mmCIF file of C-alpha atoms in Angstrom:
data_model
loop_
_atom_site.group_PDB
_atom_site.id
_atom_site.type_symbol
_atom_site.label_atom_id
_atom_site.label_comp_id
_atom_site.label_asym_id
_atom_site.label_seq_id
_atom_site.Cartn_x
_atom_site.Cartn_y
_atom_site.Cartn_z
ATOM 1 C CA MET A 1 2.151 29.696 -2.351
ATOM 2 C CA ILE A 2 1.781 25.937 -2.842
ATOM 3 C CA GLY A 3 -1.701 24.464 -2.466
ATOM 4 C CA PRO A 4 -3.548 21.181 -2.851
ATOM 5 C CA VAL A 5 -3.352 19.395 -6.194
ATOM 6 C CA LEU A 6 -5.989 20.737 -8.568
ATOM 7 C CA ARG A 7 -8.045 18.393 -10.733
ATOM 8 C CA GLN A 8 -6.434 19.586 -13.941
ATOM 9 C CA GLU A 9 -2.965 18.959 -12.482
ATOM 10 C CA ARG A 10 -3.558 15.305 -11.655
ATOM 11 C CA VAL A 11 -2.016 12.517 -13.744
ATOM 12 C CA GLU A 12 -4.845 10.096 -14.469
ATOM 13 C CA ALA A 13 -2.613 7.037 -14.881
ATOM 14 C CA ILE A 14 -1.337 7.522 -11.312
ATOM 15 C CA ASP A 15 -4.882 7.761 -9.957
ATOM 16 C CA ILE A 16 -5.888 4.599 -11.824
ATOM 17 C CA LEU A 17 -2.885 2.739 -10.396
ATOM 18 C CA ARG A 18 -3.770 3.971 -6.925
ATOM 19 C CA GLY A 19 -7.321 2.672 -7.396
ATOM 20 C CA VAL A 20 -5.974 -0.733 -8.452
ATOM 21 C CA ALA A 21 -3.720 -0.737 -5.374
ATOM 22 C CA ILE A 22 -6.730 -0.136 -3.102
ATOM 23 C CA LEU A 23 -8.404 -3.245 -4.554
ATOM 24 C CA GLY A 24 -5.272 -5.363 -4.223
ATOM 25 C CA ILE A 25 -4.638 -4.287 -0.644
ATOM 26 C CA LEU A 26 -8.168 -5.316 0.332
ATOM 27 C CA ILE A 27 -7.688 -8.718 -1.325
ATOM 28 C CA VAL A 28 -4.674 -9.370 0.907
ATOM 29 C CA ASN A 29 -5.995 -7.643 4.022
ATOM 30 C CA MET A 30 -9.251 -9.592 3.906
ATOM 31 C CA GLN A 31 -7.379 -12.650 5.168
ATOM 32 C CA LEU A 32 -5.895 -10.619 8.023
ATOM 33 C CA PHE A 33 -9.300 -9.221 8.934
ATOM 34 C CA SER A 34 -11.093 -12.556 8.823
ATOM 35 C CA THR A 35 -8.756 -15.334 9.988
ATOM 36 C CA PRO A 36 -6.002 -15.959 12.575
ATOM 37 C CA GLU A 37 -2.437 -15.547 11.338
ATOM 38 C CA GLY A 38 -0.037 -18.422 10.803
ATOM 39 C CA LEU A 39 -2.453 -20.908 9.248
ATOM 40 C CA PRO A 40 -1.208 -23.041 6.320
ATOM 41 C CA VAL A 41 -2.317 -22.041 2.848
ATOM 42 C CA ASP A 42 -5.175 -24.284 1.773
ATOM 43 C CA GLY A 43 -7.413 -24.031 -1.257
ATOM 44 C CA THR A 44 -7.325 -22.474 -4.698
ATOM 45 C CA ALA A 45 -8.381 -18.986 -3.584
ATOM 46 C CA GLU A 46 -5.542 -18.688 -1.061
ATOM 47 C CA ARG A 47 -2.953 -19.950 -3.536
ATOM 48 C CA LEU A 48 -4.131 -17.457 -6.143
ATOM 49 C CA ILE A 49 -3.944 -14.640 -3.598
ATOM 50 C CA TYR A 50 -0.448 -15.725 -2.579
ATOM 51 C CA PHE A 51 0.726 -15.782 -6.182
ATOM 52 C CA PHE A 52 -0.977 -12.714 -7.653
ATOM 53 C CA ALA A 53 -1.551 -10.373 -4.702
ATOM 54 C CA GLN A 54 0.563 -11.021 -1.599
ATOM 55 C CA GLU A 55 3.008 -8.086 -1.209
ATOM 56 C CA LYS A 56 2.421 -6.938 -4.810
ATOM 57 C CA PHE A 57 -0.124 -4.241 -4.024
ATOM 58 C CA LYS A 58 1.630 -3.121 -0.878
ATOM 59 C CA ALA A 59 4.624 -2.722 -3.191
ATOM 60 C CA LEU A 60 2.486 -0.725 -5.633
ATOM 61 C CA PHE A 61 1.140 1.496 -2.851
ATOM 62 C CA SER A 62 4.703 2.081 -1.612
ATOM 63 C CA PHE A 63 5.927 2.839 -5.145
ATOM 64 C CA LEU A 64 3.128 5.382 -5.579
ATOM 65 C CA PHE A 65 4.005 7.009 -2.253
ATOM 66 C CA GLY A 66 7.523 7.702 -3.502
ATOM 67 C CA LEU A 67 6.158 8.859 -6.833
ATOM 68 C CA GLY A 68 3.829 11.229 -4.990
ATOM 69 C CA LEU A 69 6.803 12.877 -3.295
ATOM 70 C CA ALA A 70 8.368 13.554 -6.693
ATOM 71 C CA VAL A 71 5.130 14.975 -8.113
ATOM 72 C CA GLN A 72 4.614 17.326 -5.173
ATOM 73 C CA MET A 73 8.236 18.402 -5.249
ATOM 74 C CA MET A 74 8.018 19.285 -8.946
ATOM 75 C CA ARG A 75 4.847 21.289 -8.350
ATOM 76 C CA ALA A 76 6.480 23.182 -5.500
ATOM 77 C CA GLU A 77 9.558 23.985 -7.605
ATOM 78 C CA ALA A 78 7.381 25.181 -10.490
ATOM 79 C CA ARG A 79 5.616 27.618 -8.155
ATOM 80 C CA GLY A 80 8.718 28.686 -6.282
ATOM 81 C CA ALA A 81 7.315 27.409 -2.978
ATOM 82 C CA HIS A 82 9.119 25.967 0.039
ATOM 83 C CA PHE A 83 8.602 22.225 -0.239
ATOM 84 C CA LEU A 84 10.175 20.601 2.845
ATOM 85 C CA PRO A 85 8.171 22.365 5.618
ATOM 86 C CA LEU A 86 4.894 21.616 3.863
ATOM 87 C CA TYR A 87 5.710 17.975 3.222
ATOM 88 C CA ALA A 88 6.899 17.516 6.816
ATOM 89 C CA ARG A 89 3.545 18.837 8.083
ATOM 90 C CA ARG A 90 1.798 16.527 5.639
ATOM 91 C CA LEU A 91 3.673 13.533 7.048
ATOM 92 C CA CYS A 92 2.910 14.561 10.644
ATOM 93 C CA VAL A 93 -0.829 14.681 9.915
ATOM 94 C CA LEU A 94 -0.655 11.348 8.100
ATOM 95 C CA PHE A 95 1.100 9.845 11.131
ATOM 96 C CA LEU A 96 -1.693 11.021 13.439
ATOM 97 C CA ILE A 97 -4.364 9.605 11.103
ATOM 98 C CA GLY A 98 -2.480 6.312 10.958
ATOM 99 C CA VAL A 99 -2.081 6.038 14.738
ATOM 100 C CA ALA A 100 -5.792 6.762 15.213
ATOM 101 C CA HIS A 101 -6.600 4.064 12.644
ATOM 102 C CA PHE A 102 -4.242 1.616 14.376
ATOM 103 C CA LEU A 103 -5.597 2.186 17.877
ATOM 104 C CA LEU A 104 -9.293 2.652 17.168
ATOM 105 C CA VAL A 105 -9.926 0.370 14.192
ATOM 106 C CA TRP A 106 -7.230 -2.082 13.055
ATOM 107 C CA ASP A 107 -3.654 -2.973 13.926
ATOM 108 C CA GLY A 108 -2.751 -3.609 10.281
ATOM 109 C CA ASP A 109 -2.469 0.121 9.558
ATOM 110 C CA ILE A 110 0.340 1.120 7.201
ATOM 111 C CA LEU A 111 -0.187 4.884 7.255
ATOM 112 C CA HIS A 112 1.823 5.634 10.389
ATOM 113 C CA ASP A 113 4.677 3.477 9.038
ATOM 114 C CA TYR A 114 4.609 5.328 5.733
ATOM 115 C CA ALA A 115 4.644 8.676 7.533
ATOM 116 C CA LEU A 116 7.705 7.742 9.602
ATOM 117 C CA LEU A 117 9.539 6.321 6.587
ATOM 118 C CA GLY A 118 8.521 9.393 4.615
ATOM 119 C CA PHE A 119 10.877 11.469 6.761
ATOM 120 C CA VAL A 120 13.693 9.106 5.781
ATOM 121 C CA LEU A 121 12.654 9.419 2.143
ATOM 122 C CA LEU A 122 13.094 13.185 2.361
ATOM 123 C CA LEU A 123 16.831 12.596 2.745
ATOM 124 C CA PHE A 124 16.818 11.375 -0.884
ATOM 125 C CA HIS A 125 14.646 14.110 -2.366
ATOM 126 C CA ARG A 126 17.603 15.690 -4.226
ATOM 127 C CA SER A 127 19.350 12.445 -5.171
ATOM 128 C CA SER A 128 20.090 11.613 -8.796
ATOM 129 C CA PRO A 129 18.117 8.817 -10.499
ATOM 130 C CA LYS A 130 21.233 6.601 -10.424
ATOM 131 C CA THR A 131 21.646 7.136 -6.674
ATOM 132 C CA LEU A 132 17.996 6.276 -6.125
ATOM 133 C CA LEU A 133 18.387 2.964 -7.973
ATOM 134 C CA VAL A 134 21.562 2.082 -6.076
ATOM 135 C CA GLY A 135 19.871 3.001 -2.793
ATOM 136 C CA ALA A 136 16.868 0.824 -3.622
ATOM 137 C CA GLY A 137 19.175 -2.096 -4.399
ATOM 138 C CA VAL A 138 21.078 -1.707 -1.121
ATOM 139 C CA LEU A 139 17.851 -1.548 0.877
ATOM 140 C CA LEU A 140 16.412 -4.629 -0.859
ATOM 141 C CA ALA A 141 19.624 -6.460 0.042
ATOM 142 C CA ILE A 142 18.731 -6.154 3.751
ATOM 143 C CA PRO A 143 15.608 -8.398 3.662
ATOM 144 C CA MET A 144 17.396 -10.677 1.186
ATOM 145 C CA LEU A 145 20.230 -11.078 3.700
ATOM 146 C CA PHE A 146 17.735 -11.763 6.472
ATOM 147 C CA TYR A 147 15.873 -14.470 4.555
ATOM 148 C CA GLY A 148 19.164 -15.904 3.394
ATOM 149 C CA ILE A 149 20.157 -16.288 7.039
ATOM 150 C CA THR A 150 16.768 -17.751 8.021
ATOM 151 C CA THR A 151 17.037 -20.222 5.145
ATOM 152 C CA TYR A 152 20.484 -21.274 6.324
ATOM 153 C CA SER A 153 19.179 -21.555 9.874
ATOM 154 C CA SER A 154 16.190 -23.665 8.840
ATOM 155 C CA ILE A 155 18.463 -26.045 6.911
ATOM 156 C CA THR A 156 21.299 -26.380 9.432
ATOM 157 C CA SER A 157 19.521 -25.414 12.678
ATOM 158 C CA HIS A 158 22.632 -23.441 13.520
ATOM 159 C CA VAL A 159 23.346 -19.700 13.427
ATOM 160 C CA SER A 160 25.321 -17.381 15.658
ATOM 161 C CA PRO A 161 23.609 -16.017 18.798
ATOM 162 C CA GLN A 162 23.484 -12.553 17.201
ATOM 163 C CA MET A 163 21.734 -13.885 14.109
ATOM 164 C CA LYS A 164 19.358 -15.918 16.284
ATOM 165 C CA GLU A 165 18.464 -12.745 18.163
ATOM 166 C CA TRP A 166 17.783 -10.935 14.873
ATOM 167 C CA ILE A 167 15.515 -13.761 13.672
ATOM 168 C CA THR A 168 13.608 -13.757 16.973
ATOM 169 C CA TYR A 169 13.195 -9.967 16.807
ATOM 170 C CA GLU A 170 11.898 -10.026 13.235
ATOM 171 C CA ASN A 171 9.442 -12.876 13.889
ATOM 172 C CA GLY A 172 8.068 -10.938 16.852
ATOM 173 C CA ALA A 173 4.754 -12.180 18.204
ATOM 174 C CA GLU A 174 4.960 -15.401 16.246
ATOM 175 C CA ASP A 175 7.682 -16.573 18.666
ATOM 176 C CA ASN A 176 6.158 -15.420 21.946
ATOM 177 C CA GLY A 177 2.796 -17.129 21.641
ATOM 178 C CA THR A 178 0.602 -14.027 21.543
ATOM 179 C CA SER A 179 -1.090 -14.714 18.187
ATOM 180 C CA ASP A 180 -3.737 -16.889 19.842
ATOM 181 C CA ASP A 181 -4.410 -14.126 22.387
ATOM 182 C CA PHE A 182 -4.973 -11.626 19.578
ATOM 183 C CA SER A 183 -7.327 -13.967 17.737
ATOM 184 C CA ASP A 184 -9.329 -14.688 20.887
ATOM 185 C CA THR A 185 -9.684 -10.978 21.664
ATOM 186 C CA TYR A 186 -10.927 -10.119 18.183
ATOM 187 C CA ALA A 187 -13.301 -13.070 18.105
ATOM 188 C CA ARG A 188 -14.820 -12.647 21.590
ATOM 189 C CA GLY A 189 -13.374 -9.581 23.340
ATOM 190 C CA SER A 190 -14.923 -6.179 23.889
ATOM 191 C CA TYR A 191 -14.020 -3.119 21.849
ATOM 192 C CA ALA A 192 -12.200 -1.637 24.864
ATOM 193 C CA GLU A 193 -10.088 -4.807 25.166
ATOM 194 C CA MET A 194 -9.153 -4.545 21.490
ATOM 195 C CA VAL A 195 -8.046 -0.925 21.865
ATOM 196 C CA THR A 196 -5.984 -1.848 24.935
ATOM 197 C CA LEU A 197 -4.357 -4.726 23.061
ATOM 198 C CA ARG A 198 -3.501 -2.524 20.092
ATOM 199 C CA GLU A 199 -2.133 0.150 22.412
ATOM 200 C CA SER A 200 0.293 -2.370 23.878
ATOM 201 C CA GLU A 201 1.256 -3.445 20.365
ATOM 202 C CA LEU A 202 1.965 0.025 18.948
ATOM 203 C CA PRO A 203 5.524 0.591 20.313
ATOM 204 C CA THR A 204 6.684 -2.753 18.878
ATOM 205 C CA ASP A 205 4.946 -2.015 15.596
ATOM 206 C CA MET A 206 6.889 1.238 15.226
ATOM 207 C CA SER A 207 10.245 -0.428 15.895
ATOM 208 C CA PRO A 208 12.460 -0.620 12.772
ATOM 209 C CA ASP A 209 12.664 -3.951 10.963
ATOM 210 C CA THR A 210 13.596 -5.428 7.597
ATOM 211 C CA ASP A 211 10.144 -4.649 6.190
ATOM 212 C CA ASP A 212 10.939 -0.941 6.609
ATOM 213 C CA ALA A 213 13.990 -1.375 4.366
ATOM 214 C CA TYR A 214 11.799 -3.134 1.793
ATOM 215 C CA VAL A 215 9.151 -0.377 1.832
ATOM 216 C CA LEU A 216 11.769 2.372 1.664
ATOM 217 C CA ALA A 217 13.361 0.669 -1.351
ATOM 218 C CA LEU A 218 10.025 0.862 -3.157
ATOM 219 C CA PHE A 219 9.648 4.495 -2.106
ATOM 220 C CA LEU A 220 12.959 5.139 -3.872
ATOM 221 C CA LEU A 221 11.802 3.329 -7.015
ATOM 222 C CA GLY A 222 8.706 5.527 -7.100
ATOM 223 C CA LEU A 223 10.826 8.635 -6.550
ATOM 224 C CA TYR A 224 13.078 7.435 -9.386
ATOM 225 C CA ALA A 225 10.083 7.173 -11.742
ATOM 226 C CA GLY A 226 8.983 10.636 -10.703
ATOM 227 C CA ARG A 227 12.426 12.179 -11.158
ATOM 228 C CA ARG A 228 12.562 10.710 -14.675
ATOM 229 C CA ARG A 229 9.066 12.145 -15.331
ATOM 230 C CA ILE A 230 7.912 8.817 -16.730
ATOM 231 C CA PHE A 231 4.251 9.410 -15.840
ATOM 232 C CA HIS A 232 4.297 12.991 -17.060
ATOM 233 C CA ASP A 233 5.479 12.002 -20.549
ATOM 234 C CA ILE A 234 4.400 8.396 -21.060
ATOM 235 C CA PRO A 235 4.677 8.378 -24.893
ATOM 236 C CA ALA A 236 8.373 9.304 -24.699
ATOM 237 C CA HIS A 237 9.042 6.432 -22.280
ATOM 238 C CA LEU A 238 7.061 3.665 -23.993
ATOM 239 C CA PRO A 239 10.144 1.558 -24.940
ATOM 240 C CA PHE A 240 11.376 1.680 -21.334
ATOM 241 C CA ILE A 241 7.901 0.818 -19.990
ATOM 242 C CA ARG A 242 7.654 -2.180 -22.333
ATOM 243 C CA ARG A 243 11.057 -3.456 -21.171
ATOM 244 C CA VAL A 244 9.940 -3.152 -17.556
ATOM 245 C CA GLN A 245 6.773 -5.048 -18.431
ATOM 246 C CA ARG A 246 8.677 -7.952 -20.017
ATOM 247 C CA TRP A 247 11.285 -8.327 -17.278
ATOM 248 C CA GLY A 248 8.726 -7.820 -14.537
ATOM 249 C CA LEU A 249 6.655 -10.691 -15.915
ATOM 250 C CA VAL A 250 9.584 -13.108 -16.241
ATOM 251 C CA ILE A 251 11.115 -12.418 -12.829
ATOM 252 C CA GLY A 252 7.760 -12.024 -11.128
ATOM 253 C CA VAL A 253 6.240 -15.296 -12.302
ATOM 254 C CA ALA A 254 9.316 -17.369 -11.445
ATOM 255 C CA GLY A 255 9.862 -15.871 -8.000
ATOM 256 C CA ASN A 256 6.232 -15.767 -6.953
ATOM 257 C CA ALA A 257 5.760 -19.393 -7.950
ATOM 258 C CA ALA A 258 8.487 -20.303 -5.433
ATOM 259 C CA PHE A 259 6.827 -18.140 -2.788
ATOM 260 C CA ALA A 260 3.340 -19.558 -3.367
ATOM 261 C CA VAL A 261 4.592 -23.148 -3.229
ATOM 262 C CA GLY A 262 6.622 -22.493 -0.083
ATOM 263 C CA GLY A 263 3.707 -20.938 1.757
ATOM 264 C CA SER A 264 1.415 -23.765 0.701
ATOM 265 C CA PHE A 265 3.632 -26.417 2.277
ATOM 266 C CA ASP A 266 4.431 -24.824 5.620
ATOM 267 C CA PRO A 267 3.838 -21.266 6.928
ATOM 268 C CA SER A 268 6.187 -21.746 9.889
ATOM 269 C CA PRO A 269 9.074 -19.228 10.224
ATOM 270 C CA THR A 270 11.437 -22.216 10.541
ATOM 271 C CA SER A 271 10.272 -23.878 7.314
ATOM 272 C CA VAL A 272 12.918 -24.190 4.585
ATOM 273 C CA THR A 273 10.400 -23.798 1.758
ATOM 274 C CA GLN A 274 8.786 -20.806 3.454
ATOM 275 C CA ASN A 275 12.118 -19.017 3.875
ATOM 276 C CA VAL A 276 13.263 -19.779 0.326
ATOM 277 C CA GLY A 277 9.916 -18.476 -0.904
ATOM 278 C CA ARG A 278 10.239 -15.312 1.159
ATOM 279 C CA LEU A 279 13.753 -14.790 -0.167
ATOM 280 C CA CYS A 280 12.444 -15.014 -3.735
ATOM 281 C CA LEU A 281 9.524 -12.719 -2.886
ATOM 282 C CA VAL A 282 11.793 -9.811 -1.977
ATOM 283 C CA VAL A 283 12.606 -9.438 -5.678
ATOM 284 C CA ALA A 284 9.620 -11.171 -7.250
ATOM 285 C CA ALA A 285 6.897 -9.045 -5.625
ATOM 286 C CA PRO A 286 8.308 -5.714 -6.878
ATOM 287 C CA ALA A 287 8.926 -7.343 -10.272
ATOM 288 C CA LEU A 288 5.317 -8.515 -10.660
ATOM 289 C CA MET A 289 4.105 -5.183 -9.305
ATOM 290 C CA LEU A 290 6.071 -3.398 -12.025
ATOM 291 C CA PHE A 291 4.532 -5.744 -14.583
ATOM 292 C CA TYR A 292 1.051 -4.815 -13.331
ATOM 293 C CA ALA A 293 1.857 -1.102 -13.300
ATOM 294 C CA SER A 294 3.487 -1.026 -16.740
ATOM 295 C CA THR A 295 0.636 -3.040 -18.252
ATOM 296 C CA ILE A 296 -1.968 -0.654 -16.868
ATOM 297 C CA ILE A 297 0.048 2.346 -18.084
ATOM 298 C CA LEU A 298 0.234 0.878 -21.589
ATOM 299 C CA VAL A 299 -3.481 0.079 -21.569
ATOM 300 C CA THR A 300 -4.372 3.654 -20.560
ATOM 301 C CA GLN A 301 -2.722 4.917 -23.755
ATOM 302 C CA ARG A 302 -5.838 3.754 -25.571
ATOM 303 C CA GLU A 303 -8.781 6.114 -25.282
ATOM 304 C CA THR A 304 -11.329 3.306 -25.014
ATOM 305 C CA TRP A 305 -9.573 1.707 -22.053
ATOM 306 C CA ARG A 306 -8.901 5.070 -20.434
ATOM 307 C CA ARG A 307 -12.642 5.728 -20.347
ATOM 308 C CA ARG A 308 -13.360 2.247 -18.997
ATOM 309 C CA LEU A 309 -10.802 2.653 -16.213
ATOM 310 C CA ALA A 310 -11.889 6.195 -15.287
ATOM 311 C CA PRO A 311 -13.982 4.970 -12.311
ATOM 312 C CA LEU A 312 -10.821 3.424 -10.832
ATOM 313 C CA ALA A 313 -9.232 6.861 -10.988
ATOM 314 C CA ALA A 314 -12.061 8.126 -8.762
ATOM 315 C CA VAL A 315 -11.173 5.424 -6.221
ATOM 316 C CA GLY A 316 -7.529 6.472 -6.503
ATOM 317 C CA ARG A 317 -8.325 10.143 -5.898
ATOM 318 C CA THR A 318 -10.075 9.125 -2.671
ATOM 319 C CA ALA A 319 -7.600 6.357 -1.805
ATOM 320 C CA LEU A 320 -7.078 7.321 1.836
ATOM 321 C CA SER A 321 -10.800 7.487 2.558
ATOM 322 C CA ASN A 322 -11.405 4.190 0.760
ATOM 323 C CA TYR A 323 -8.558 2.469 2.619
ATOM 324 C CA LEU A 324 -9.980 3.514 5.985
ATOM 325 C CA LEU A 325 -13.529 2.667 4.896
ATOM 326 C CA GLN A 326 -12.406 -0.875 4.091
ATOM 327 C CA SER A 327 -11.094 -1.246 7.633
ATOM 328 C CA LEU A 328 -14.334 0.053 9.146
ATOM 329 C CA ILE A 329 -16.442 -2.306 7.038
ATOM 330 C CA CYS A 330 -14.312 -5.390 7.581
ATOM 331 C CA THR A 331 -13.736 -4.994 11.308
ATOM 332 C CA THR A 332 -17.489 -4.501 11.733
ATOM 333 C CA ILE A 333 -18.127 -7.703 9.809
ATOM 334 C CA PHE A 334 -15.530 -9.870 11.550
ATOM 335 C CA TYR A 335 -14.913 -8.552 15.057
ATOM 336 C CA SER A 336 -17.014 -9.415 18.093
ATOM 337 C CA TYR A 337 -18.663 -5.975 18.384
ATOM 338 C CA GLY A 338 -20.094 -6.436 14.859
ATOM 339 C CA LEU A 339 -21.207 -9.612 13.105
ATOM 340 C CA ALA A 340 -18.510 -11.663 14.908
ATOM 341 C CA LEU A 341 -17.495 -13.708 11.854
ATOM 342 C CA PHE A 342 -13.788 -13.840 12.719
ATOM 343 C CA GLY A 343 -12.397 -17.256 11.760
ATOM 344 C CA LYS A 344 -15.702 -18.314 10.188
ATOM 345 C CA VAL A 345 -15.294 -17.147 6.574
ATOM 346 C CA SER A 346 -13.434 -19.221 3.975
ATOM 347 C CA PRO A 347 -10.814 -17.570 1.730
ATOM 348 C CA SER A 348 -13.028 -18.008 -1.338
ATOM 349 C CA LEU A 349 -15.958 -16.326 0.409
ATOM 350 C CA GLY A 350 -13.580 -13.645 1.645
ATOM 351 C CA LEU A 351 -12.495 -13.006 -1.945
ATOM 352 C CA LEU A 352 -16.148 -12.676 -2.992
ATOM 353 C CA LEU A 353 -16.713 -10.249 -0.124
ATOM 354 C CA THR A 354 -13.662 -8.248 -1.251
ATOM 355 C CA ILE A 355 -15.047 -7.870 -4.762
ATOM 356 C CA THR A 356 -18.459 -6.881 -3.390
ATOM 357 C CA ILE A 357 -17.011 -4.168 -1.143
ATOM 358 C CA PHE A 358 -14.866 -2.776 -3.959
ATOM 359 C CA LEU A 359 -17.787 -2.763 -6.403
ATOM 360 C CA ILE A 360 -19.599 -0.586 -3.876
ATOM 361 C CA GLN A 361 -16.615 1.709 -3.432
ATOM 362 C CA ILE A 362 -16.272 2.429 -7.167
ATOM 363 C CA PRO A 363 -19.671 4.110 -7.744
ATOM 364 C CA LEU A 364 -19.523 5.643 -4.266
ATOM 365 C CA SER A 365 -16.220 7.320 -5.159
ATOM 366 C CA VAL A 366 -17.557 8.549 -8.493
ATOM 367 C CA TRP A 367 -20.709 9.895 -6.792
ATOM 368 C CA TRP A 368 -18.653 11.653 -4.131
ATOM 369 C CA LEU A 369 -16.274 13.342 -6.571
ATOM 370 C CA ARG A 370 -19.178 14.697 -8.600
ATOM 371 C CA ARG A 371 -20.022 16.764 -5.539
ATOM 372 C CA PHE A 372 -16.768 17.261 -3.636
ATOM 373 C CA GLN A 373 -13.168 18.081 -4.546
ATOM 374 C CA PHE A 374 -11.625 15.605 -2.092
ATOM 375 C CA GLY A 375 -12.490 12.473 -0.203
ATOM 376 C CA PRO A 376 -13.572 13.223 3.390
ATOM 377 C CA VAL A 377 -10.302 12.089 4.980
ATOM 378 C CA GLU A 378 -8.270 13.689 2.181
ATOM 379 C CA TRP A 379 -10.081 16.940 2.960
ATOM 380 C CA LEU A 380 -9.175 16.614 6.647
ATOM 381 C CA TRP A 381 -5.565 15.776 5.743
ATOM 382 C CA ARG A 382 -5.230 18.827 3.497
ATOM 383 C CA SER A 383 -6.996 21.186 5.892
ATOM 384 C CA LEU A 384 -4.705 20.196 8.768
ATOM 385 C CA THR A 385 -1.613 20.284 6.535
ATOM 386 C CA TYR A 386 -2.285 23.830 5.336
ATOM 387 C CA TRP A 387 -3.881 24.751 8.680
ATOM 388 C CA GLN A 388 -6.745 26.213 6.719
ATOM 389 C CA ARG A 389 -10.204 24.855 5.924
ATOM 390 C CA GLN A 390 -10.152 23.676 2.313
ATOM 391 C CA PRO A 391 -13.147 24.180 0.005
ATOM 392 C CA MET A 392 -15.056 20.931 -0.505
ATOM 393 C CA ARG A 393 -17.817 21.527 -3.033
ATOM 394 C CA VAL A 394 -17.193 21.452 -6.786
ATOM 395 C CA SER A 395 -19.005 23.525 -9.355
ATOM 396 C CA ALA A 396 -21.910 21.957 -11.199
ATOM 397 C CA SER A 397 -20.015 21.961 -14.528
ATOM 398 C CA VAL A 398 -17.028 20.093 -13.061
ATOM 399 C CA GLY A 399 -19.342 17.567 -11.414
ATOM 400 C CA ARG A 400 -21.042 16.823 -14.737
ATOM 401 C CA GLN A 401 -17.660 16.328 -16.430
ATOM 402 C CA ILE A 402 -16.571 13.823 -13.787
ATOM 403 C CA GLY A 403 -19.807 11.899 -14.070
ATOM 404 C CA ALA A 404 -19.600 11.776 -17.857
ATOM 405 C CA GLY A 405 -15.985 10.652 -17.781
ATOM 406 C CA ALA A 406 -16.791 7.864 -15.328
ATOM 407 C CA VAL A 407 -19.650 6.293 -17.256
ATOM 408 C CA THR A 408 -18.580 6.596 -20.885
#
């Protein structure tokens, strides 16, 4: 019988990476929570976010999702358990959590998208590492083709009617003038109006687009890392990890510089610089993400740094709860039913607020895991997946070990 991951079975480097991803996602999402979309990039804070964070931590989160599939599959095989039915139930529960988050809290939810794409990922669960890499390359070629076409269109102002229709579909609300309506609702509307607006938005949000191909490509890269057991035997893969670090830095810096410059000049979907930047980002964001991930993995090979980063592992073990908590906090701060600060906070102040929220989440996560085995939403997810109430409390000895590991 397969069960939830036990503490002793967890790979700490993965949890630390997941904790870093939660911070990075909040850095990027803070702009979506606090300001209308489509504004030009202005100021040092925004440019830094564009260069170092935009799409990188979504890429990391996606990579870790694919890696998680590999880890769970290996555990199931080791115990002789049936993997596919369990993982399918897990994805169904995640989808329901994501839809509830989308409708009731924030329309930027990624959980329901991940759940739907997770069913596609299952088609690759027996693929060889080489097939996974080829599949990731083919999927990344889809957004590259799209931004190649949009770049050509922005330069020549001429594409075929079919390509024009694709561009219009991908740009979505940006072309039909509804962005201002969304901003006005979040700034001054009632909570009921926000839920109604998000409800009307959900079918379009679940429609397939090029971003799905991008996310699925990163799922495959994570599954590739899991199939090669890189995180389960880091010392044996150190030369490979160092090569990834070097190439990720070179490709990531060059491509993200083009993206940051393009977004600074003109955020319009018809801008040449914006489309060239987006084209570069398709490769550059995963590259810089891999640089971040490989650097953190190498750092965790030192005992001193592993102890220092242990609190981030606590955030990573409660990643789902922390992700949803960020949405609750930020929507309360910015939307009209809370402090109504939507459109009134500068990017630099938003970055400071991000750091403040995360610095609260770190000790909160450590405190929680001293007492409980799972985060509250993780507990709900597991209980519904196994259709059995999971034990929450930890023994006093385990709680003391977690606390000592987090503060030393």
